[in-house]
Short mmCIF file of C-alpha atoms and ligand atoms in Angstrom, two decimals:
data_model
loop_
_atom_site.label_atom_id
_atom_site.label_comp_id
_atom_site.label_asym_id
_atom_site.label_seq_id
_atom_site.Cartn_x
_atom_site.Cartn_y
_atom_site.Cartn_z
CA UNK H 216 6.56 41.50 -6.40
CA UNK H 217 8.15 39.85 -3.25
CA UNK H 218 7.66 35.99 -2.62
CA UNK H 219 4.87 36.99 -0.07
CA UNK H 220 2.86 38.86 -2.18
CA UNK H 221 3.96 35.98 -4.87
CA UNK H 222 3.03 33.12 -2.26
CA UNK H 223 -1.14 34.99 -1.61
CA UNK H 224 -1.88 35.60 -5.36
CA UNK H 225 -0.54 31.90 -6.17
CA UNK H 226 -1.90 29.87 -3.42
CA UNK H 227 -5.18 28.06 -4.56
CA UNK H 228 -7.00 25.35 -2.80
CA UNK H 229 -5.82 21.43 -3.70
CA UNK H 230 -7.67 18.48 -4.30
CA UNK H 231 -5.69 15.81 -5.73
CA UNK H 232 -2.25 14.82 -3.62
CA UNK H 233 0.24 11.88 -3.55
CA UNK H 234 -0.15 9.34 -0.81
CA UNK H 235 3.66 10.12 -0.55
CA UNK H 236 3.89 11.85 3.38
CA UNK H 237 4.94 15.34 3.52
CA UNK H 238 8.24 15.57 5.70
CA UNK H 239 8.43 16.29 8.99
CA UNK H 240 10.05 20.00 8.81
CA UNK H 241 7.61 20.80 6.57
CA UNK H 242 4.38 19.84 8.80
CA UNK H 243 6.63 21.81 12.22
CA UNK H 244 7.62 24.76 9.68
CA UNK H 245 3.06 24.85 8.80
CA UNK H 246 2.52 24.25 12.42
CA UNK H 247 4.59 27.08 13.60
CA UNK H 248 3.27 29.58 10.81
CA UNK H 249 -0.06 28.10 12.48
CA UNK H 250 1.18 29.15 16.23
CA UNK H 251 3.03 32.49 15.14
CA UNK H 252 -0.40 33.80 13.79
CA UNK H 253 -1.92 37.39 15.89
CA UNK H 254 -5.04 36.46 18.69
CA UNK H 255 -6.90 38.58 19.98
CA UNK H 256 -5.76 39.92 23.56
CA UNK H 257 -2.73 37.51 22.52
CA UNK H 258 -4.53 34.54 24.08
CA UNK H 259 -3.18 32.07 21.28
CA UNK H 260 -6.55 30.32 21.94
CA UNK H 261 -5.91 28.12 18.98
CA UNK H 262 -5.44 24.03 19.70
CA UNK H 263 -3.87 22.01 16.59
CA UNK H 264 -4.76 17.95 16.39
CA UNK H 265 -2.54 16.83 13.65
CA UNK H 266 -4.09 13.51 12.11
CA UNK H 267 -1.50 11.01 9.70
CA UNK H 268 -2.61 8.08 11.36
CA UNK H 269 -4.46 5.77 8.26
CA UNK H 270 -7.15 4.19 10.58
CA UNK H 271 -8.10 7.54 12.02
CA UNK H 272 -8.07 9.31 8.89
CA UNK H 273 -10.78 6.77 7.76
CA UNK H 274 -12.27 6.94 11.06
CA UNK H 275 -12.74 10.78 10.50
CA UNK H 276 -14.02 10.56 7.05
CA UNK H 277 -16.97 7.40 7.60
CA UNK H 278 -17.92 9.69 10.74
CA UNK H 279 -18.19 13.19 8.22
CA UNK H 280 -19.84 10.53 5.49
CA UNK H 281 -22.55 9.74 7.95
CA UNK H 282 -23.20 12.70 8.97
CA UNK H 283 -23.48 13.92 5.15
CA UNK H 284 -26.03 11.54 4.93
CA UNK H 285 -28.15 12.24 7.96
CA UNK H 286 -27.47 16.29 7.41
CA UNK H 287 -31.23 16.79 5.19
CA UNK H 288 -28.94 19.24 2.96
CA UNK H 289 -29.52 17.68 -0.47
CA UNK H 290 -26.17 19.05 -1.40
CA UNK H 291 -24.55 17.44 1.32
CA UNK H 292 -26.42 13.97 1.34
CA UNK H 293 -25.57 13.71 -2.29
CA UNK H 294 -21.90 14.45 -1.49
CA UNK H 295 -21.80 11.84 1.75
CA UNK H 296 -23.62 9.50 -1.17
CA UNK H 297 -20.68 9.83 -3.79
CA UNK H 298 -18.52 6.94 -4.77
CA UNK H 299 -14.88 7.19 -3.31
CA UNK H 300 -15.82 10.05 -0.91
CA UNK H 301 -13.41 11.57 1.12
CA UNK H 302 -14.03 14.66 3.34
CA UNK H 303 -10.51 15.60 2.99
CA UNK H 304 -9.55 14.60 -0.44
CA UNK H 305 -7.27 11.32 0.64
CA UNK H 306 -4.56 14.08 2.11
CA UNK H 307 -1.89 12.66 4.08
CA UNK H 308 -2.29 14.85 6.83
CA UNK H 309 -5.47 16.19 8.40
CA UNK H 310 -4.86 19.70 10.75
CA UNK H 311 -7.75 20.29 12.92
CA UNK H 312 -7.78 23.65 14.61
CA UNK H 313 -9.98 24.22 17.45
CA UNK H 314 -10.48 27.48 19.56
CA UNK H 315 -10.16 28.04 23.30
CA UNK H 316 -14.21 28.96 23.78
CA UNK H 317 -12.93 31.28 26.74
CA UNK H 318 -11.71 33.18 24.72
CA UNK H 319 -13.74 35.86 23.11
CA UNK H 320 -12.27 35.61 19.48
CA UNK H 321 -11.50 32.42 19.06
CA UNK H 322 -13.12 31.57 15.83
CA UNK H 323 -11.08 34.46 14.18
CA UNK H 324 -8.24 33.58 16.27
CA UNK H 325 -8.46 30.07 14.62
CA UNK H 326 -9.55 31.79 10.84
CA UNK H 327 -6.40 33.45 11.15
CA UNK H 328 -4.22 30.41 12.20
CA UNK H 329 -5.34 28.42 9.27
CA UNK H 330 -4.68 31.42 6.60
CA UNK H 331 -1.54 31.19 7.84
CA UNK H 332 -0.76 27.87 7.51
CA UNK H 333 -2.53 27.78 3.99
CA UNK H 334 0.07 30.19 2.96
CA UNK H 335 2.79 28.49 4.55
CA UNK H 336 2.08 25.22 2.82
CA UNK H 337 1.59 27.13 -0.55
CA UNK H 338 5.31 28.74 0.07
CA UNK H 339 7.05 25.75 0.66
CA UNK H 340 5.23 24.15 -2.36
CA UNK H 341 3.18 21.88 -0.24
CA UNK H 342 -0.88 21.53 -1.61
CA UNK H 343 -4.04 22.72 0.71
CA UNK H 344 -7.36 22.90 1.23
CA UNK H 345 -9.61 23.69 4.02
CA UNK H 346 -11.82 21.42 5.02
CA UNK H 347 -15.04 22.65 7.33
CA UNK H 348 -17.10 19.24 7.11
CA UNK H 349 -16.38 18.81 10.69
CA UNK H 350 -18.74 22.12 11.46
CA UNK H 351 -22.11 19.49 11.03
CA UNK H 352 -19.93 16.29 12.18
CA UNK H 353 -18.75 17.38 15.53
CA UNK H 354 -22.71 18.44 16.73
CA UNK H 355 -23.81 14.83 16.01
CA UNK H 356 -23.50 12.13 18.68
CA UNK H 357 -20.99 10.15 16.47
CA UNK H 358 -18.94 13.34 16.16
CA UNK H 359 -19.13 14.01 20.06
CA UNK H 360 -17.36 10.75 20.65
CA UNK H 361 -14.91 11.19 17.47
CA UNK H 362 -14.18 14.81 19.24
CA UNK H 363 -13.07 12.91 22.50
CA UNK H 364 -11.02 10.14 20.41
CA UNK H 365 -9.57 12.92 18.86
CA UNK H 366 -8.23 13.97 22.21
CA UNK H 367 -9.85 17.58 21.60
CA UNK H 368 -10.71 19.46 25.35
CA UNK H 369 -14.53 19.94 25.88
CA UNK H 370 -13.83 23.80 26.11
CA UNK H 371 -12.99 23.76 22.48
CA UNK H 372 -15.03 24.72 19.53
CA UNK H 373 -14.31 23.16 16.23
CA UNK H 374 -12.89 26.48 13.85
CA UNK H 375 -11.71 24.44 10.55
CA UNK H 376 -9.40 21.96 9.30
CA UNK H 377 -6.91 21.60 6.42
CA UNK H 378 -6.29 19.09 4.00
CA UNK H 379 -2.36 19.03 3.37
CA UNK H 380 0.17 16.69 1.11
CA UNK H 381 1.88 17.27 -2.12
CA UNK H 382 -0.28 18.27 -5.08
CA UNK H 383 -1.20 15.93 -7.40
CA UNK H 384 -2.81 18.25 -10.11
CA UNK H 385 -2.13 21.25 -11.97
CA UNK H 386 -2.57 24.38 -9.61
CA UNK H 387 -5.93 25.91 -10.49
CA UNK H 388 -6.07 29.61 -12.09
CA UNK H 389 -8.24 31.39 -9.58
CA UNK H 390 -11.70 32.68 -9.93
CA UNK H 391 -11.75 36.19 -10.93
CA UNK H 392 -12.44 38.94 -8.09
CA UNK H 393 -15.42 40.38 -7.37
CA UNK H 394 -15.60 44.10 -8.41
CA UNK H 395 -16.73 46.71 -6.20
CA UNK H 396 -15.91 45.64 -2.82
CA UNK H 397 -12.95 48.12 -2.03
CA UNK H 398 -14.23 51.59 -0.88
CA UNK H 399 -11.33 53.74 -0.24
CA UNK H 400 -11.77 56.93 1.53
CA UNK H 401 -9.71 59.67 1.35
C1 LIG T 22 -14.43 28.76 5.52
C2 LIG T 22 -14.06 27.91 4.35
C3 LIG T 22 -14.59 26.64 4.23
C4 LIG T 22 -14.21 25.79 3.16
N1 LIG T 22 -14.65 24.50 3.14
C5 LIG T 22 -14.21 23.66 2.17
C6 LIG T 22 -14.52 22.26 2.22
O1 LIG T 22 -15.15 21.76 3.16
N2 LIG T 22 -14.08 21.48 1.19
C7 LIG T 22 -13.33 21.98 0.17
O2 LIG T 22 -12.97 21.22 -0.72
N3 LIG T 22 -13.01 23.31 0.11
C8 LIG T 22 -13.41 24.14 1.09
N4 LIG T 22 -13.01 25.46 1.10
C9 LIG T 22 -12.17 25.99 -0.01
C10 LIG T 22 -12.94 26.95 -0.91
O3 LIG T 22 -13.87 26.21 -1.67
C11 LIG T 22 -11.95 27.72 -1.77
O4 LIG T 22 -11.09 28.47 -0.95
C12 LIG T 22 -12.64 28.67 -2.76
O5 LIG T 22 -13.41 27.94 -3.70
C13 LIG T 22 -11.65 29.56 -3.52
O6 LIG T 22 -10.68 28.78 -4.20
P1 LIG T 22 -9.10 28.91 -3.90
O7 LIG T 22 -8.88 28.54 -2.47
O8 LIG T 22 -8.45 27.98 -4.86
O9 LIG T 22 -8.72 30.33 -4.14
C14 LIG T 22 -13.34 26.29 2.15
C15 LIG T 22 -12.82 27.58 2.28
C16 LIG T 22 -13.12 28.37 3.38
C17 LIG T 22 -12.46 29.72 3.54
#
């Protein structure tokens, strides 16, 4: 099997790292895997906000806490409720893609861009997760004003986020596949 292949079937979603900052050819080398991935039309609608800074990390997760709290999911208010919470799972680093809402595909433009950069992070050894919280955070009036700290243009709609940083765990055995769901016609 080549490393690709390899890289797909081994990648599983982390959620335990090292404080320890992953370097900086490692976050360009996930950002470009990120900017390299197809668009529809080729608009590259996607928009990255790369978060390291401490205070704003915190910042994000009190704001995604709140809104938890306030959501009326029970799931989600018990979550926002739980000791040591963290919307991210303390990562280092914190990618927030966001899609160009001009542009007709820009949610798959921005599913795609984060695949990629999953699997990029996974192939250089690097631990990831993605993170949606932001999906009932950015609505909110808190999240409005976090959006505009976070320096993201109006025009853009929230499509996901990753968690990245080194893994701090044993990498999970994945869930066993769902039967059935390949029809192949011939
Ligand atoms: C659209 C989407 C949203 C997700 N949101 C979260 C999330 O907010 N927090 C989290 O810990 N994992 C999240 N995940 C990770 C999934 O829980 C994970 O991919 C799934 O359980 C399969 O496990 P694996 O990634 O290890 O194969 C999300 C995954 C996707 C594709």
């Amino acid at each position: 099997m080549n490393e690709t292949l390899k890289t797909i079937l081994t990648r599983r979603s982390i959620r335990k790292y090292k404080d320890e900052q992953i370097k900086e050819e490692e976050l360009q080398a996930i950002l470009e895997a990120g900017r390299f991935a197809p668009s529809g039309l080729g608009k590259q609608s996607a928009y990255f906000t790369v978060v390291q800074n401490k205070e704003m990390l915190q910042k994000i997760n009190e704001v995604c806490k709140n809104a938890y709290i306030k959501s009326g999911d029970k799931h989600f208010e018990a979550l926002g409720k739980s000791e040591n919470f963290s919307a991210y799972h303390n990562a280092p680093t914190f990618i927030i893609v966001s899609g160009d809402n001009k542009a007709l595909s820009h949610i798959n433009d921005g599913s795609v861009t984060l695949g990629n950069m999953l699997l990029a992070a996974e192939s250089l050894g690097i631990g990831s997760c993605w993170i949606h919280s932001l999906i009932i955070v950015f609505p909110t009036e808190e999240g409005k004003s976090l959006k505009k700290e976070l320096g993201i243009p109006d025009n853009y709609n929230f499509v996901g986020a990753i968690a990245l940083g080194y893994k701090n765990m044993k990498q999970p055995s994945p869930a066993p596949r769902k039967e059935g769901t390949i029809n192949i016609i011939r």
